[in-house]
Amino acid sequence: MADQEQPTKNEGGETGGEQSDNHLNIKVNYEGNEVFFKIKKTTPLKKLMEIFCKRQGVNQDQMRFVFDGNRLTGTETAEQLDMDDQDTIDVLVQQTGGF
Amino acid sequence: MNEDDEVVCVGEDRLIEVIQTNMNQPSILVEDSPKKTISQNYPIFNNKRKNEAVDNGPNKKIAKNNKVQNAIESKLLARSAPIKPTPIRLAVPHKPTPRISHVIDDDEDVLETAIEVNKGARITKLVYEQNVVHDFDARCLHNDQIIKSRTFYIGSNTFSIELVDPDEKLQTIYSSFSQVRSIIYIKLKHFQDTHELEYITVKVDSIQSAWIIDKVIGMNARISINNTTFPNQTDSESKGFFIIFPSANLIPLLSHILPHASTFTTTSQLYEHTKLSPSIISRSLSARLIDGRAYLKEPINTEKPIITYKNIGITRSDIRRLEENQMLNDQVIDFYVEHLQENNIEKIHIFHTTFFPLLQKDFSRLAQRVPSPSTRIFKKDLIMVPINLDNIHWILVSIIKPSSQEPIIVYCDSLAKRIQPHIVDRIIEYMNMRWAIEDSQESPKQYSIQQAILPQQEQGSVDCGVYICKYMELFIKQYNTLTYPINKPSWFTKNDVKQTRIKI
């Protein structure tokens, strides 16, 4: 999955949307609401997860981030997961059960 | 938390708003009239009341059982004769939710948030959840021209931006700004960890005092005014309005304004003061967080997983769930799923616990993408789906020999409740969709549905998660030799259940 390393451009950190090649727009779907993230392909998704949880005011321990049925730990990058633009990450709350 | 914990703010000479963000959206206070003196008294209701007020016109009195609110309301209505436009929130049904997107920029260590609002919306104030806002820069983009706005530093958990600048020049720009679909950009430095966050909490006895504080200190200090009522609370001491400030530096100023207010700088002091058991407080704290209205915030201590296996990180508290009389959570079950699947990847596919809820939510996307199309689930001999019911119960649905002519769906429930048809229907729907994706030549298979008679958990025990794990384990071992329908009430014993807990 991670075998196609794209050359990463790091041009002095110019912000202006010029680096859109390196960025992906990712939808985060949580309880029917969508929040959009634009993130670099090479940034670990941890950052996204943290920001999402902080913004939502939820405890990250109880959140499950799922991409295509697989859990995300946060160390992955979009590139490693072969994510495409507009892909969706689903967020679920912890489930428990006993009775 | 119940919805009735409402805050009624009675202000003197400016628009008052309740910081009450919905969980997932920032609440944006929008005015319909372009120009308005924001200098009158204003009753603020909760969302529902506010909507009603919008529908009925502000001068109609809404009969409510809350006497105090009504009293304040009618007083206000009597005093303020001219009908004022009622502020409404974007969150009301007929207004589209603003689209929020974040841009994470590693190089600059900047997080940029763009909030797109609709045409015609004139934003007076934006309240958005955020942990630490050190300094930020809000820009409005209008005709590619960036408009700087006056921004306010609010505090640790929320910030709000007032886009209406008292400066006349800016006012004009903003009126034209409302003509287009506009995007507000908020750019901020990455925040530090919340753990370090210092805040003080001030308890005051009335909303008026809270309001005074708010007025004197102004936007720079206020985070939230909340009417805090803890559940099962008899001690009237602990009832009151809490205001939380971002920094203890404000204490001298506060004690000057409100000598009688009690201030707490830490949550433990709050515990001490309210004499509530920490569990009650933390429960109400977290409840408040969940419904997105509270800013009394415990630092979130994210537990580091101690074992990570195939992306399933198990933390200490997850492990504690394996002790007796604890419910299993999804993490533990998925961990076990991965473990079981490890040696049987060719023949067996076990879905994660996240599969079914997502299938309910977004069926076609899931069916197309999970598992990845290269995985042929019809080549497998056994498919199992652990499913959580209402966050209290685990069941297992197994599909035996999906490749064969007569696949069987076995419904396993350690409480032997009746089969829930919607679950089985969903699974069949999924299987048919997958069938179409993987092998579109033939018509869908007919599944026979059976409920397995299996060892049952004891009344009052919380072992169903363990039973599910055990069922899965035995299915893997014996699916070939089992006779269907399964009638094995003594497939394993209670002792095995205990053993399984230990083993997992």
PDB file of C-alpha atoms in Angstrom, chain A residues 8-17 19 22-76 81-99, chain B residues 23-25 97 99-109 111 113 128-131 157 159 187-188 190-194 289-290 297 300-304 308 310-313 315 317-318 321 327-331 334 352-355 357-358 361-362 365-366 369-372 387-394 414-415 417 457 460-465:
ATOM      1  CA  THR A   8       6.949  15.430  -1.342  1.00  0.00           C
ATOM      2  CA  LYS A   9       7.169  19.065  -2.031  1.00  0.00           C
ATOM      3  CA  ASN A  10       8.095  21.218   0.868  1.00  0.00           C
ATOM      4  CA  GLU A  11       8.419  24.640  -0.504  1.00  0.00           C
ATOM      5  CA  GLY A  12       9.007  26.754   2.468  1.00  0.00           C
ATOM      6  CA  GLY A  13       5.533  26.219   3.835  1.00  0.00           C
ATOM      7  CA  GLU A  14       3.724  28.589   1.554  1.00  0.00           C
ATOM      8  CA  THR A  15       0.069  28.641   2.335  1.00  0.00           C
ATOM      9  CA  GLY A  16      -2.020  29.528  -0.575  1.00  0.00           C
ATOM     10  CA  GLY A  17      -3.483  26.349  -1.918  1.00  0.00           C
ATOM     11  CA  GLN A  19       0.216  22.460  -2.831  1.00  0.00           C
ATOM     12  CA  ASN A  22      -0.170  16.969  -1.802  1.00  0.00           C
ATOM     13  CA  HIS A  23      -3.401  17.504  -0.021  1.00  0.00           C
ATOM     14  CA  LEU A  24      -6.502  15.479   0.265  1.00  0.00           C
ATOM     15  CA  ASN A  25      -9.949  16.491   1.274  1.00  0.00           C
ATOM     16  CA  ILE A  26     -11.299  13.987   3.689  1.00  0.00           C
ATOM     17  CA  LYS A  27     -14.763  13.786   5.022  1.00  0.00           C
ATOM     18  CA  VAL A  28     -15.223  12.735   8.576  1.00  0.00           C
ATOM     19  CA  ASN A  29     -18.633  11.296   9.172  1.00  0.00           C
ATOM     20  CA  TYR A  30     -19.859  11.225  12.703  1.00  0.00           C
ATOM     21  CA  GLU A  31     -23.457  10.637  13.650  1.00  0.00           C
ATOM     22  CA  GLY A  32     -24.686  11.946  10.377  1.00  0.00           C
ATOM     23  CA  ASN A  33     -22.635  15.091  10.451  1.00  0.00           C
ATOM     24  CA  GLU A  34     -19.812  15.720   8.135  1.00  0.00           C
ATOM     25  CA  VAL A  35     -16.739  17.694   8.907  1.00  0.00           C
ATOM     26  CA  PHE A  36     -14.181  18.255   6.242  1.00  0.00           C
ATOM     27  CA  PHE A  37     -10.476  18.125   6.618  1.00  0.00           C
ATOM     28  CA  LYS A  38      -7.824  19.074   4.217  1.00  0.00           C
ATOM     29  CA  ILE A  39      -4.717  17.242   5.123  1.00  0.00           C
ATOM     30  CA  LYS A  40      -1.410  16.446   3.583  1.00  0.00           C
ATOM     31  CA  LYS A  41      -1.023  12.954   2.317  1.00  0.00           C
ATOM     32  CA  THR A  42       2.023  12.483   4.422  1.00  0.00           C
ATOM     33  CA  THR A  43       0.657  13.787   7.681  1.00  0.00           C
ATOM     34  CA  PRO A  44      -0.214  11.058  10.142  1.00  0.00           C
ATOM     35  CA  LEU A  45      -3.931  10.935  10.628  1.00  0.00           C
ATOM     36  CA  LYS A  46      -3.403  11.268  14.321  1.00  0.00           C
ATOM     37  CA  LYS A  47      -3.488  14.966  13.879  1.00  0.00           C
ATOM     38  CA  LEU A  48      -6.846  14.846  12.225  1.00  0.00           C
ATOM     39  CA  MET A  49      -8.187  12.573  14.912  1.00  0.00           C
ATOM     40  CA  GLU A  50      -6.960  14.785  17.691  1.00  0.00           C
ATOM     41  CA  ILE A  51      -8.348  17.918  16.174  1.00  0.00           C
ATOM     42  CA  PHE A  52     -11.620  16.229  15.487  1.00  0.00           C
ATOM     43  CA  CYS A  53     -11.994  14.993  19.044  1.00  0.00           C
ATOM     44  CA  LYS A  54     -10.998  18.284  20.538  1.00  0.00           C
ATOM     45  CA  ARG A  55     -13.382  20.153  18.354  1.00  0.00           C
ATOM     46  CA  GLN A  56     -16.195  17.844  19.187  1.00  0.00           C
ATOM     47  CA  GLY A  57     -15.284  17.809  22.826  1.00  0.00           C
ATOM     48  CA  VAL A  58     -15.223  14.046  22.921  1.00  0.00           C
ATOM     49  CA  ASN A  59     -12.844  11.638  24.493  1.00  0.00           C
ATOM     50  CA  GLN A  60     -10.592  10.132  21.935  1.00  0.00           C
ATOM     51  CA  ASP A  61     -10.416   6.849  23.804  1.00  0.00           C
ATOM     52  CA  GLN A  62     -14.022   6.202  23.079  1.00  0.00           C
ATOM     53  CA  MET A  63     -13.922   7.093  19.456  1.00  0.00           C
ATOM     54  CA  ARG A  64     -13.289   4.569  16.753  1.00  0.00           C
ATOM     55  CA  PHE A  65     -11.991   5.865  13.496  1.00  0.00           C
ATOM     56  CA  VAL A  66     -12.724   3.540  10.655  1.00  0.00           C
ATOM     57  CA  PHE A  67     -11.642   3.733   7.069  1.00  0.00           C
ATOM     58  CA  ASP A  68     -12.992   1.104   4.709  1.00  0.00           C
ATOM     59  CA  GLY A  69     -13.760  -1.202   7.555  1.00  0.00           C
ATOM     60  CA  ASN A  70     -10.336  -0.945   9.103  1.00  0.00           C
ATOM     61  CA  ARG A  71      -9.475   0.760  12.298  1.00  0.00           C
ATOM     62  CA  LEU A  72      -7.159   3.678  12.252  1.00  0.00           C
ATOM     63  CA  THR A  73      -4.565   4.067  14.939  1.00  0.00           C
ATOM     64  CA  GLY A  74      -3.406   7.458  13.861  1.00  0.00           C
ATOM     65  CA  THR A  75       0.049   6.522  12.743  1.00  0.00           C
ATOM     66  CA  GLU A  76      -1.119   5.920   9.221  1.00  0.00           C
ATOM     67  CA  LEU A  81      -4.017   3.953   3.147  1.00  0.00           C
ATOM     68  CA  ASP A  82      -4.369   4.782  -0.504  1.00  0.00           C
ATOM     69  CA  MET A  83      -6.950   7.357   0.281  1.00  0.00           C
ATOM     70  CA  ASP A  84      -8.506   9.305  -2.494  1.00  0.00           C
ATOM     71  CA  ASP A  85      -9.828  12.779  -2.460  1.00  0.00           C
ATOM     72  CA  GLN A  86     -13.264  12.989  -0.832  1.00  0.00           C
ATOM     73  CA  ASP A  87     -12.903   9.669   0.908  1.00  0.00           C
ATOM     74  CA  THR A  88     -14.767   9.232   4.123  1.00  0.00           C
ATOM     75  CA  ILE A  89     -13.543   8.297   7.531  1.00  0.00           C
ATOM     76  CA  ASP A  90     -16.279   7.076   9.796  1.00  0.00           C
ATOM     77  CA  VAL A  91     -16.263   7.776  13.463  1.00  0.00           C
ATOM     78  CA  LEU A  92     -18.111   5.603  15.894  1.00  0.00           C
ATOM     79  CA  VAL A  93     -18.509   5.763  19.608  1.00  0.00           C
ATOM     80  CA  GLN A  94     -17.374   2.850  21.685  1.00  0.00           C
ATOM     81  CA  GLN A  95     -19.892   0.053  21.919  1.00  0.00           C
ATOM     82  CA  THR A  96     -20.317  -2.104  24.954  1.00  0.00           C
ATOM     83  CA  GLY A  97     -22.676  -4.856  25.847  1.00  0.00           C
ATOM     84  CA  GLY A  98     -23.235  -7.476  28.445  1.00  0.00           C
ATOM     85  CA  PHE A  99     -26.828  -8.385  28.905  1.00  0.00           C
TER      86      PHE A  99
ATOM     87  CA  MET B  23     -22.417  18.962  19.440  1.00  0.00           C
ATOM     88  CA  ASN B  24     -21.408  18.962  15.865  1.00  0.00           C
ATOM     89  CA  GLN B  25     -22.004  22.346  14.583  1.00  0.00           C
ATOM     90  CA  THR B  97     -25.837  23.767   8.354  1.00  0.00           C
ATOM     91  CA  ARG B  99     -20.074  23.513   6.070  1.00  0.00           C
ATOM     92  CA  ILE B 100     -17.005  23.288   8.163  1.00  0.00           C
ATOM     93  CA  SER B 101     -13.672  22.256   6.886  1.00  0.00           C
ATOM     94  CA  HIS B 102     -10.331  22.186   8.530  1.00  0.00           C
ATOM     95  CA  VAL B 103      -7.031  22.467   6.808  1.00  0.00           C
ATOM     96  CA  ILE B 104      -4.185  20.924   8.674  1.00  0.00           C
ATOM     97  CA  ASP B 105      -0.911  22.429   7.682  1.00  0.00           C
ATOM     98  CA  ASP B 106       2.066  20.744   9.160  1.00  0.00           C
ATOM     99  CA  ASP B 107       4.702  23.037   7.878  1.00  0.00           C
ATOM    100  CA  GLU B 108       3.310  26.122   9.442  1.00  0.00           C
ATOM    101  CA  ASP B 109       1.788  24.341  12.356  1.00  0.00           C
ATOM    102  CA  LEU B 111      -4.913  24.858  11.553  1.00  0.00           C
ATOM    103  CA  THR B 113     -10.905  26.337   9.646  1.00  0.00           C
ATOM    104  CA  TYR B 128     -17.233  27.350  18.008  1.00  0.00           C
ATOM    105  CA  GLU B 129     -15.646  24.709  20.068  1.00  0.00           C
ATOM    106  CA  GLN B 130     -11.987  24.980  20.469  1.00  0.00           C
ATOM    107  CA  ASN B 131      -9.519  24.164  23.117  1.00  0.00           C
ATOM    108  CA  ASN B 157     -13.043  25.767  25.088  1.00  0.00           C
ATOM    109  CA  PHE B 159     -14.121  31.106  20.922  1.00  0.00           C
ATOM    110  CA  LYS B 187      -6.518  30.460  11.332  1.00  0.00           C
ATOM    111  CA  LEU B 188      -4.852  29.485  14.478  1.00  0.00           C
ATOM    112  CA  HIS B 190      -1.845  24.558  16.841  1.00  0.00           C
ATOM    113  CA  PHE B 191      -2.936  24.420  20.384  1.00  0.00           C
ATOM    114  CA  GLN B 192      -0.987  22.944  23.160  1.00  0.00           C
ATOM    115  CA  ASP B 193      -2.196  19.962  25.043  1.00  0.00           C
ATOM    116  CA  THR B 194      -5.306  20.585  27.041  1.00  0.00           C
ATOM    117  CA  LEU B 289     -19.421  17.556  27.214  1.00  0.00           C
ATOM    118  CA  ILE B 290     -21.425  15.073  25.307  1.00  0.00           C
ATOM    119  CA  LYS B 297     -14.029  20.460  31.232  1.00  0.00           C
ATOM    120  CA  ILE B 300      -8.996  14.577  28.554  1.00  0.00           C
ATOM    121  CA  ASN B 301      -6.379  12.047  29.360  1.00  0.00           C
ATOM    122  CA  THR B 302      -5.989   9.955  26.350  1.00  0.00           C
ATOM    123  CA  GLU B 303      -4.875   6.549  27.363  1.00  0.00           C
ATOM    124  CA  LYS B 304      -2.016   5.084  25.477  1.00  0.00           C
ATOM    125  CA  THR B 308      -1.645  -2.786  19.531  1.00  0.00           C
ATOM    126  CA  LYS B 310      -3.535  -5.108  13.772  1.00  0.00           C
ATOM    127  CA  ASN B 311      -4.556  -1.568  14.498  1.00  0.00           C
ATOM    128  CA  ILE B 312      -6.615  -2.467  17.510  1.00  0.00           C
ATOM    129  CA  GLY B 313      -5.073  -0.678  20.409  1.00  0.00           C
ATOM    130  CA  THR B 315      -5.667   0.195  26.731  1.00  0.00           C
ATOM    131  CA  SER B 317      -9.195   0.144  30.811  1.00  0.00           C
ATOM    132  CA  ASP B 318     -10.048  -2.166  27.954  1.00  0.00           C
ATOM    133  CA  ARG B 321     -13.177  -5.115  31.013  1.00  0.00           C
ATOM    134  CA  MET B 327     -19.088  -5.730  29.936  1.00  0.00           C
ATOM    135  CA  LEU B 328     -16.849  -6.203  26.975  1.00  0.00           C
ATOM    136  CA  ASN B 329     -16.399  -3.349  24.601  1.00  0.00           C
ATOM    137  CA  ASP B 330     -15.871  -3.310  20.891  1.00  0.00           C
ATOM    138  CA  GLN B 331     -12.159  -2.956  21.260  1.00  0.00           C
ATOM    139  CA  ASP B 334     -12.315  -6.761  17.696  1.00  0.00           C
ATOM    140  CA  HIS B 352     -15.298  -5.905  13.000  1.00  0.00           C
ATOM    141  CA  THR B 353     -17.881  -4.592  15.364  1.00  0.00           C
ATOM    142  CA  THR B 354     -17.791  -1.317  13.502  1.00  0.00           C
ATOM    143  CA  PHE B 355     -19.120  -2.976  10.410  1.00  0.00           C
ATOM    144  CA  PRO B 357     -23.442   0.221  12.539  1.00  0.00           C
ATOM    145  CA  LEU B 358     -21.769   1.632   9.480  1.00  0.00           C
ATOM    146  CA  LYS B 361     -25.689   4.222   8.103  1.00  0.00           C
ATOM    147  CA  ASP B 362     -24.261   4.139   4.663  1.00  0.00           C
ATOM    148  CA  ARG B 365     -20.662   2.722   0.323  1.00  0.00           C
ATOM    149  CA  LEU B 366     -19.926   0.034   2.867  1.00  0.00           C
ATOM    150  CA  ARG B 369     -15.788  -0.933  -0.004  1.00  0.00           C
ATOM    151  CA  VAL B 370     -15.818  -3.266   2.948  1.00  0.00           C
ATOM    152  CA  PRO B 371     -14.049  -5.563   2.699  1.00  0.00           C
ATOM    153  CA  SER B 372     -12.048  -4.351  -0.249  1.00  0.00           C
ATOM    154  CA  ILE B 387     -23.310  -6.965  16.325  1.00  0.00           C
ATOM    155  CA  ASN B 388     -23.992  -4.666  19.198  1.00  0.00           C
ATOM    156  CA  LEU B 389     -27.581  -4.021  20.137  1.00  0.00           C
ATOM    157  CA  ASP B 390     -28.334  -0.664  21.675  1.00  0.00           C
ATOM    158  CA  ASN B 391     -25.011  -0.540  23.413  1.00  0.00           C
ATOM    159  CA  ILE B 392     -26.026  -3.178  25.927  1.00  0.00           C
ATOM    160  CA  HIS B 393     -25.959  -6.503  24.215  1.00  0.00           C
ATOM    161  CA  TRP B 394     -23.809  -8.430  21.801  1.00  0.00           C
ATOM    162  CA  SER B 414     -26.792 -15.686  24.447  1.00  0.00           C
ATOM    163  CA  LEU B 415     -30.145 -14.524  25.730  1.00  0.00           C
ATOM    164  CA  LYS B 417     -34.265 -13.542  22.246  1.00  0.00           C
ATOM    165  CA  GLN B 457     -25.713 -16.679  29.841  1.00  0.00           C
ATOM    166  CA  GLY B 460     -28.112 -10.984  35.521  1.00  0.00           C
ATOM    167  CA  SER B 461     -24.674 -11.742  34.229  1.00  0.00           C
ATOM    168  CA  VAL B 462     -22.930  -9.456  31.828  1.00  0.00           C
ATOM    169  CA  ASP B 463     -21.147 -12.105  29.856  1.00  0.00           C
ATOM    170  CA  CYS B 464     -22.723 -11.854  26.472  1.00  0.00           C
ATOM    171  CA  GLY B 465     -19.590 -10.429  24.933  1.00  0.00           C
TER     172      GLY B 465
END
